[in-house]
């Protein structure tokens, strides 16, 4: 059983990874329904939050049905991070997560995200100050290191634990790797095997089949799996992993009706939450996966991703059902 502070997140929990423009309330709701044990918001800029930037503040929206939920923030300036902790606390999450892993230039160049992997003392002192500033459990998401020659994740994880971090999720790549190559889970297992470690160590990176999740549990001995890209447009991934972990068998893939229902609800929730324009626009990236593998699907997908009005997209869903309603997914 894994505990994040006082929160029991079960045996080998599956965590929905924080993903910018993906892990929003509508998507988190769908993943939760399909078995995600912990969900995280997309990352939120501490500098944006303290300036009350509308987009950052909106990302604080969380709902009862998705608990336990972690709000993830990033930044590198102590005062901004502490002020953000107060702002985040007011929205009532279960967990505050610090992003020490984002590799993109505009974040790293300010010393935030994975940029902090160049200054481990700052990473530790920021974490310590944030832990002391809140009663909520603080967790950290990070990468193996800045580059191949500077991987010190065993030592880093232990230091974070010692200053009160309650769980750590580690993406098995360095910043230098960005998203290239394969995630390396060996150093994550070394973190877990450190006899001094007692907080949960969650593995992340390339869990894209139920078998890989089982490997992370049984071969690498980690405490849970954080899942990102495999869930985009495919919230059923959580259910499929759980089923496989429990039975050793694959469950049937969702039917066309289930896929269309999920896509409809996703779009409707997105419109309700962020308005028609953004709702239509930002849900587009999910459709490819919702309807993956269907032959001659292109015209339907094109309609879904080029309609600027919700009705056009809903019509495309109806047409898909009429045309492919009894399609059997492999
Ligand atoms: C579209 C996208 C957005 C992401 N945004 C974030 C983010 O906001 N915060 C974060 O910690 N990681 C972010 N990540 C990284 C993921 O959380 C995860 O670490 C990475 O995708 C590896 O896991 P996966 O192989 O299961 O996708 C993002 C990844 C993707 C693909």
Tab-separated table of C-alpha atoms and ligand atoms in Angstrom:
chain	number	residue	atom	x	y	z
A	1	UNK	CA	0.000	0.000	0.000
A	2	UNK	CA	1.399	3.386	-0.961
A	3	UNK	CA	0.830	6.436	1.204
A	4	UNK	CA	1.318	10.047	0.135
A	5	UNK	CA	1.455	11.652	3.560
A	6	UNK	CA	-1.806	10.469	5.166
A	7	UNK	CA	-3.453	9.633	1.845
A	8	UNK	CA	-3.767	5.949	1.085
A	9	UNK	CA	-3.405	5.659	-2.679
A	10	UNK	CA	-3.626	1.868	-2.761
A	11	UNK	CA	-1.368	-0.879	-4.010
A	12	UNK	CA	0.694	0.118	-7.014
A	13	UNK	CA	-1.375	3.211	-7.839
A	14	UNK	CA	-1.667	4.548	-11.361
A	15	UNK	CA	-1.144	8.283	-11.504
A	16	UNK	CA	-2.269	10.522	-14.324
A	17	UNK	CA	0.787	12.586	-15.248
A	18	UNK	CA	0.597	16.358	-15.273
A	19	UNK	CA	0.394	17.393	-18.937
A	20	UNK	CA	0.082	20.942	-20.169
A	21	UNK	CA	-3.160	21.525	-22.105
A	22	UNK	CA	-4.113	17.886	-21.540
A	23	UNK	CA	-4.583	17.182	-17.807
A	24	UNK	CA	-7.450	19.628	-17.397
A	25	UNK	CA	-10.632	18.934	-15.383
A	26	UNK	CA	-12.546	17.235	-18.240
A	27	UNK	CA	-9.719	14.860	-19.061
A	28	UNK	CA	-8.941	14.197	-15.412
A	29	UNK	CA	-12.590	13.286	-14.841
A	30	UNK	CA	-12.500	10.719	-17.656
A	31	UNK	CA	-9.235	9.197	-16.407
A	32	UNK	CA	-10.561	9.040	-12.868
A	33	UNK	CA	-13.662	7.186	-14.045
A	34	UNK	CA	-11.417	4.664	-15.772
A	35	UNK	CA	-9.339	3.962	-12.686
A	36	UNK	CA	-6.611	6.587	-12.265
A	37	UNK	CA	-5.817	6.564	-8.538
A	38	UNK	CA	-4.233	10.008	-8.344
A	39	UNK	CA	-4.551	12.803	-10.867
A	40	UNK	CA	-2.370	15.866	-11.288
A	41	UNK	CA	-3.182	19.189	-12.873
A	42	UNK	CA	-1.077	20.499	-15.716
A	43	UNK	CA	1.787	22.633	-14.459
A	44	UNK	CA	0.978	26.109	-13.236
A	45	UNK	CA	3.452	28.957	-13.269
A	46	UNK	CA	4.132	30.390	-9.825
A	47	UNK	CA	4.947	33.728	-11.437
A	48	UNK	CA	1.616	33.632	-13.291
A	49	UNK	CA	-0.272	32.756	-10.136
A	50	UNK	CA	1.125	35.550	-8.031
A	51	UNK	CA	0.302	38.038	-10.806
A	52	UNK	CA	-3.210	36.618	-10.965
A	53	UNK	CA	-2.803	35.723	-14.628
A	54	UNK	CA	-6.197	34.367	-15.669
A	55	UNK	CA	-4.909	31.277	-17.430
A	56	UNK	CA	-2.843	30.196	-14.423
A	57	UNK	CA	-5.669	30.840	-11.964
A	58	UNK	CA	-8.143	28.859	-14.062
A	59	UNK	CA	-5.887	25.835	-13.864
A	60	UNK	CA	-6.520	25.750	-10.108
A	61	UNK	CA	-10.082	24.483	-10.666
A	62	UNK	CA	-10.505	21.090	-9.085
A	63	UNK	CA	-13.602	18.989	-8.390
A	64	UNK	CA	-14.632	16.644	-5.575
A	65	UNK	CA	-15.058	13.683	-7.918
A	66	UNK	CA	-11.400	13.639	-8.897
A	67	UNK	CA	-9.811	13.392	-5.451
A	68	UNK	CA	-7.094	12.768	-4.546
A	69	UNK	CA	-5.788	15.472	-6.844
A	70	UNK	CA	-2.443	17.205	-6.879
A	71	UNK	CA	-1.875	20.712	-8.160
A	72	UNK	CA	1.504	21.089	-9.822
A	73	UNK	CA	3.436	24.345	-9.770
A	74	UNK	CA	6.768	25.393	-11.203
A	75	UNK	CA	9.153	28.207	-10.537
A	76	UNK	CA	12.586	28.921	-9.147
A	77	UNK	CA	12.070	31.990	-6.968
A	78	UNK	CA	11.465	31.231	-3.317
A	79	UNK	CA	9.026	34.077	-2.562
A	80	UNK	CA	6.907	33.338	-5.631
A	81	UNK	CA	6.790	29.639	-4.825
A	82	UNK	CA	5.773	30.284	-1.215
A	83	UNK	CA	3.078	32.764	-2.232
A	84	UNK	CA	1.880	30.197	-4.788
A	85	UNK	CA	1.633	27.559	-2.103
A	86	UNK	CA	-0.810	29.820	-0.268
A	87	UNK	CA	-2.841	30.463	-3.413
A	88	UNK	CA	-2.873	26.774	-4.325
A	89	UNK	CA	-3.877	25.757	-0.791
A	90	UNK	CA	-6.945	27.977	-1.015
A	91	UNK	CA	-8.319	25.809	-3.836
A	92	UNK	CA	-8.209	22.759	-1.576
A	93	UNK	CA	-6.096	20.155	-3.381
A	94	UNK	CA	-4.962	16.992	-1.607
A	95	UNK	CA	-1.355	17.319	-2.743
A	96	UNK	CA	0.988	20.065	-3.935
A	97	UNK	CA	3.452	18.853	-6.543
A	98	UNK	CA	6.587	20.668	-7.614
A	99	UNK	CA	7.692	20.402	-11.219
A	100	UNK	CA	11.439	19.921	-11.339
A	101	UNK	CA	11.361	18.118	-14.670
A	102	UNK	CA	9.987	20.286	-17.468
A	103	UNK	CA	12.657	20.397	-20.202
A	104	UNK	CA	11.345	23.252	-22.378
A	105	UNK	CA	13.667	26.162	-22.937
A	106	UNK	CA	11.428	28.975	-21.726
A	107	UNK	CA	11.065	27.221	-18.339
A	108	UNK	CA	14.605	25.879	-18.007
A	109	UNK	CA	16.209	29.187	-18.934
A	110	UNK	CA	14.664	30.717	-15.819
A	111	UNK	CA	16.133	27.954	-13.670
A	112	UNK	CA	12.700	26.325	-13.200
A	113	UNK	CA	11.480	22.853	-14.180
A	114	UNK	CA	14.425	20.648	-15.124
A	115	UNK	CA	16.632	23.762	-14.985
A	116	UNK	CA	16.908	23.267	-11.263
A	117	UNK	CA	18.696	19.957	-11.837
A	118	UNK	CA	21.794	22.127	-12.316
A	119	UNK	CA	21.457	23.404	-8.775
A	120	UNK	CA	20.492	20.538	-6.480
A	121	UNK	CA	21.028	22.636	-3.319
A	122	UNK	CA	18.392	25.083	-4.535
A	123	UNK	CA	16.072	22.216	-5.455
A	124	UNK	CA	16.336	20.855	-1.926
A	125	UNK	CA	16.045	24.198	-0.153
A	126	UNK	CA	13.012	25.247	-2.221
A	127	UNK	CA	11.325	21.941	-1.430
A	128	UNK	CA	12.112	22.290	2.252
A	129	UNK	CA	10.712	25.815	2.400
A	130	UNK	CA	7.524	24.735	0.638
A	131	UNK	CA	7.065	21.721	2.899
A	132	UNK	CA	7.376	23.989	5.922
A	133	UNK	CA	4.910	26.468	4.449
A	134	UNK	CA	1.958	24.064	4.105
A	135	UNK	CA	0.203	21.260	5.933
A	136	UNK	CA	-0.537	19.532	2.627
A	137	UNK	CA	1.788	16.779	1.430
A	138	UNK	CA	4.348	18.097	-1.032
A	139	UNK	CA	5.501	15.764	-3.809
A	140	UNK	CA	8.167	16.228	-6.461
A	141	UNK	CA	8.225	15.260	-10.112
A	142	UNK	CA	11.617	15.262	-11.733
A	143	UNK	CA	13.954	13.635	-14.242
A	144	UNK	CA	17.066	11.484	-13.775
A	145	UNK	CA	19.352	14.488	-13.985
A	146	UNK	CA	20.439	17.331	-16.219
A	147	UNK	CA	22.419	15.098	-18.571
A	148	UNK	CA	23.959	11.648	-18.692
A	149	UNK	CA	27.086	12.745	-16.828
A	150	UNK	CA	25.254	14.347	-13.942
A	151	UNK	CA	22.792	11.672	-12.841
A	152	UNK	CA	22.654	11.795	-9.042
A	153	UNK	CA	19.030	10.870	-8.607
A	154	UNK	CA	19.619	8.454	-5.698
A	155	UNK	CA	21.239	11.180	-3.643
A	156	UNK	CA	18.760	13.830	-4.795
A	157	UNK	CA	15.730	11.716	-3.907
A	158	UNK	CA	17.099	10.971	-0.467
A	159	UNK	CA	17.754	14.640	0.218
A	160	UNK	CA	14.248	15.553	-0.923
A	161	UNK	CA	12.809	12.900	1.373
A	162	UNK	CA	14.907	14.214	4.261
A	163	UNK	CA	13.423	17.701	3.913
A	164	UNK	CA	9.880	16.331	4.001
A	165	UNK	CA	8.899	15.511	0.407
A	166	UNK	CA	6.152	12.862	0.661
A	167	UNK	CA	6.548	11.064	-2.692
A	168	UNK	CA	8.686	11.376	-5.788
A	169	UNK	CA	7.800	10.661	-9.407
A	170	UNK	CA	10.787	10.173	-11.657
A	171	UNK	CA	10.741	10.358	-15.444
A	172	UNK	CA	13.475	8.002	-16.655
A	173	UNK	CA	15.128	10.518	-18.961
A	174	UNK	CA	17.565	13.371	-18.477
A	175	UNK	CA	16.803	16.932	-19.492
A	176	UNK	CA	19.293	16.553	-22.338
A	177	UNK	CA	17.247	13.668	-23.719
A	178	UNK	CA	14.046	15.716	-23.818
A	179	UNK	CA	11.673	12.973	-25.063
A	180	UNK	CA	14.177	11.082	-27.218
A	181	UNK	CA	15.326	7.511	-26.810
A	182	UNK	CA	13.837	5.149	-24.317
A	183	UNK	CA	13.118	5.935	-20.702
A	184	UNK	CA	15.627	4.210	-18.427
A	185	UNK	CA	13.971	2.797	-15.327
A	186	UNK	CA	17.145	1.343	-13.800
A	187	UNK	CA	18.158	4.510	-11.937
A	188	UNK	CA	14.578	4.791	-10.645
A	189	UNK	CA	14.878	1.272	-9.237
A	190	UNK	CA	18.164	2.333	-7.609
A	191	UNK	CA	16.294	5.135	-5.857
A	192	UNK	CA	13.715	2.642	-4.635
A	193	UNK	CA	16.394	0.159	-3.536
A	194	UNK	CA	18.168	2.725	-1.400
A	195	UNK	CA	17.498	1.294	2.073
A	196	UNK	CA	17.046	4.797	3.472
A	197	UNK	CA	14.110	5.550	1.164
A	198	UNK	CA	10.687	5.159	2.709
A	199	UNK	CA	8.487	7.511	0.677
A	200	UNK	CA	6.785	6.118	-2.449
A	201	UNK	CA	8.877	6.160	-5.602
A	202	UNK	CA	6.729	6.345	-8.717
A	203	UNK	CA	8.125	5.501	-12.121
A	204	UNK	CA	7.369	7.509	-15.231
A	205	UNK	CA	8.224	7.378	-18.904
A	206	UNK	CA	7.031	5.061	-21.672
A	207	UNK	CA	4.444	3.051	-19.751
A	208	UNK	CA	2.472	2.425	-22.906
A	209	UNK	CA	1.156	-1.124	-22.451
A	210	UNK	CA	-0.266	-3.006	-19.460
A	211	UNK	CA	2.774	-5.298	-19.674
A	212	UNK	CA	5.109	-2.350	-19.185
A	213	UNK	CA	3.213	-1.310	-16.045
A	214	UNK	CA	3.546	-4.819	-14.641
A	215	UNK	CA	7.259	-4.739	-15.476
A	216	UNK	CA	7.601	-1.496	-13.554
A	217	UNK	CA	5.970	-3.152	-10.561
A	218	UNK	CA	7.479	-6.636	-10.660
A	219	UNK	CA	10.871	-6.212	-12.295
A	220	UNK	CA	11.783	-2.710	-11.146
A	221	UNK	CA	9.918	-2.909	-7.827
A	222	UNK	CA	8.528	0.619	-7.979
A	223	UNK	CA	5.580	1.839	-5.910
A	224	UNK	CA	3.338	2.998	-8.725
A	225	UNK	CA	3.280	4.124	-12.339
A	226	UNK	CA	2.709	7.639	-13.578
A	227	UNK	CA	1.132	7.561	-17.013
A	228	UNK	CA	1.196	10.370	-19.538
A	229	UNK	CA	1.045	9.992	-23.304
A	230	UNK	CA	-0.572	6.556	-23.372
A	231	UNK	CA	-3.678	8.087	-21.812
A	232	UNK	CA	-4.074	10.988	-24.237
A	233	UNK	CA	-7.342	10.298	-26.045
A	234	UNK	CA	-7.391	6.918	-24.371
A	235	UNK	CA	-8.524	7.205	-20.729
A	236	UNK	CA	-9.362	3.469	-20.859
A	237	UNK	CA	-5.654	2.795	-20.527
A	238	UNK	CA	-5.990	2.970	-16.730
A	239	UNK	CA	-8.749	0.352	-16.722
A	240	UNK	CA	-6.806	-1.886	-19.089
A	241	UNK	CA	-3.683	-1.753	-16.918
A	242	UNK	CA	-5.686	-2.500	-13.763
A	243	UNK	CA	-7.458	-5.408	-15.401
A	244	UNK	CA	-4.196	-6.853	-16.639
A	245	UNK	CA	-2.483	-6.415	-13.268
A	246	UNK	CA	-5.351	-8.214	-11.542
A	247	UNK	CA	-5.939	-11.048	-14.012
A	248	UNK	CA	-2.925	-11.319	-16.341
A	249	UNK	CA	-5.386	-10.982	-19.226
A	250	UNK	CA	-6.236	-8.150	-21.560
A	251	UNK	CA	-9.746	-6.754	-21.419
A	252	UNK	CA	-11.698	-5.938	-24.564
A	253	UNK	CA	-10.995	-2.520	-26.006
A	254	UNK	CA	-13.796	0.039	-25.737
A	255	UNK	CA	-16.504	-0.197	-28.391
A	256	UNK	CA	-17.208	2.532	-30.900
A	257	UNK	CA	-20.238	3.592	-28.865
A	258	UNK	CA	-18.086	3.983	-25.736
A	259	UNK	CA	-15.496	5.959	-27.669
A	260	UNK	CA	-18.027	8.309	-29.167
A	261	UNK	CA	-19.731	8.758	-25.786
A	262	UNK	CA	-16.397	9.600	-24.164
A	263	UNK	CA	-15.429	11.998	-26.950
A	264	UNK	CA	-18.818	13.735	-26.682
A	265	UNK	CA	-18.607	14.065	-22.917
A	266	UNK	CA	-15.027	15.229	-23.148
A	267	UNK	CA	-15.948	17.977	-25.579
A	268	UNK	CA	-19.046	18.991	-23.615
A	269	UNK	CA	-17.148	19.177	-20.314
A	270	UNK	CA	-14.387	21.170	-22.015
A	271	UNK	CA	-16.931	23.648	-23.436
A	272	UNK	CA	-18.640	23.972	-20.059
A	273	UNK	CA	-15.341	24.579	-18.359
A	274	UNK	CA	-13.427	26.839	-20.738
A	275	UNK	CA	-15.963	28.032	-23.295
A	276	UNK	CA	-16.759	27.027	-26.863
A	277	UNK	CA	-13.675	28.301	-28.651
A	278	UNK	CA	-11.025	26.860	-26.345
A	279	UNK	CA	-13.103	23.774	-25.617
A	280	UNK	CA	-13.324	22.906	-29.313
A	281	UNK	CA	-9.711	23.771	-29.981
A	282	UNK	CA	-8.019	22.072	-27.035
A	283	UNK	CA	-9.945	18.805	-27.205
A	284	UNK	CA	-8.786	18.189	-30.784
A	285	UNK	CA	-5.537	16.502	-29.852
A	286	UNK	CA	-7.436	13.616	-28.237
A	287	UNK	CA	-9.505	12.513	-31.226
A	288	UNK	CA	-6.730	10.726	-33.107
A	289	UNK	CA	-6.363	8.278	-30.265
A	290	UNK	CA	-10.053	7.973	-29.476
A	291	UNK	CA	-10.527	6.660	-32.997
A	292	UNK	CA	-7.157	5.088	-33.735
A	293	UNK	CA	-6.847	2.291	-36.279
A	294	UNK	CA	-10.121	2.745	-38.145
A	295	UNK	CA	-9.572	2.444	-41.901
A	296	UNK	CA	-10.616	5.359	-44.117
A	297	UNK	CA	-11.239	7.525	-41.093
A	298	UNK	CA	-9.391	10.599	-42.325
A	299	UNK	CA	-12.361	12.635	-43.606
A	300	UNK	CA	-14.130	12.181	-40.278
A	301	UNK	CA	-11.071	13.147	-38.278
A	302	UNK	CA	-10.541	16.159	-40.505
A	303	UNK	CA	-14.053	17.315	-39.765
A	304	UNK	CA	-13.474	16.896	-36.015
A	305	UNK	CA	-10.241	18.857	-36.036
A	306	UNK	CA	-11.221	21.614	-38.439
A	307	UNK	CA	-14.711	22.502	-37.206
A	308	UNK	CA	-14.587	25.694	-35.225
A	309	UNK	CA	-18.113	25.267	-33.883
A	310	UNK	CA	-19.078	22.568	-31.365
A	311	UNK	CA	-21.987	21.463	-33.540
A	312	UNK	CA	-19.661	20.530	-36.386
A	313	UNK	CA	-17.682	18.260	-34.088
A	314	UNK	CA	-20.783	16.709	-32.525
A	315	UNK	CA	-22.130	16.074	-36.047
A	316	UNK	CA	-18.869	14.346	-36.949
A	317	UNK	CA	-19.273	12.067	-33.904
A	318	UNK	CA	-22.813	11.144	-35.064
A	319	UNK	CA	-21.534	10.412	-38.553
A	320	UNK	CA	-18.792	8.182	-37.145
A	321	UNK	CA	-21.354	6.167	-35.217
A	322	UNK	CA	-23.581	5.839	-38.269
A	323	UNK	CA	-20.685	4.786	-40.490
A	324	UNK	CA	-18.572	2.645	-38.140
A	325	UNK	CA	-20.984	1.769	-35.304
A	326	UNK	CA	-20.199	-1.940	-35.423
A	327	UNK	CA	-16.478	-1.619	-36.125
A	328	UNK	CA	-14.535	-4.179	-34.068
A	329	UNK	CA	-11.408	-2.765	-32.484
A	330	UNK	CA	-8.491	-5.191	-32.238
B	1	LIG	C1	1.715	17.221	-23.971
B	1	LIG	C2	2.565	17.034	-22.744
B	1	LIG	C3	2.532	17.985	-21.731
B	1	LIG	C4	3.291	17.813	-20.566
B	1	LIG	N1	3.184	18.720	-19.559
B	1	LIG	C5	3.805	18.459	-18.362
B	1	LIG	C6	3.551	19.283	-17.226
B	1	LIG	O1	2.778	20.245	-17.260
B	1	LIG	N2	4.199	18.973	-16.062
B	1	LIG	C7	5.060	17.886	-15.970
B	1	LIG	O2	5.599	17.623	-14.885
B	1	LIG	N3	5.297	17.100	-17.028
B	1	LIG	C8	4.667	17.349	-18.208
B	1	LIG	N4	4.840	16.484	-19.252
B	1	LIG	C9	5.665	15.269	-19.056
B	1	LIG	C10	4.787	14.095	-18.591
B	1	LIG	O3	4.209	14.362	-17.342
B	1	LIG	C11	5.608	12.801	-18.506
B	1	LIG	O4	6.649	12.991	-17.585
B	1	LIG	C12	6.220	12.394	-19.844
B	1	LIG	O5	5.288	12.540	-20.898
B	1	LIG	C13	6.703	10.933	-19.803
B	1	LIG	O6	5.666	10.050	-19.483
B	1	LIG	P1	4.881	9.193	-20.618
B	1	LIG	O7	5.924	8.446	-21.397
B	1	LIG	O8	3.954	8.306	-19.848
B	1	LIG	O9	4.177	10.184	-21.480
B	1	LIG	C14	4.120	16.668	-20.423
B	1	LIG	C15	4.162	15.729	-21.459
B	1	LIG	C16	3.398	15.891	-22.613
B	1	LIG	C17	3.446	14.836	-23.687
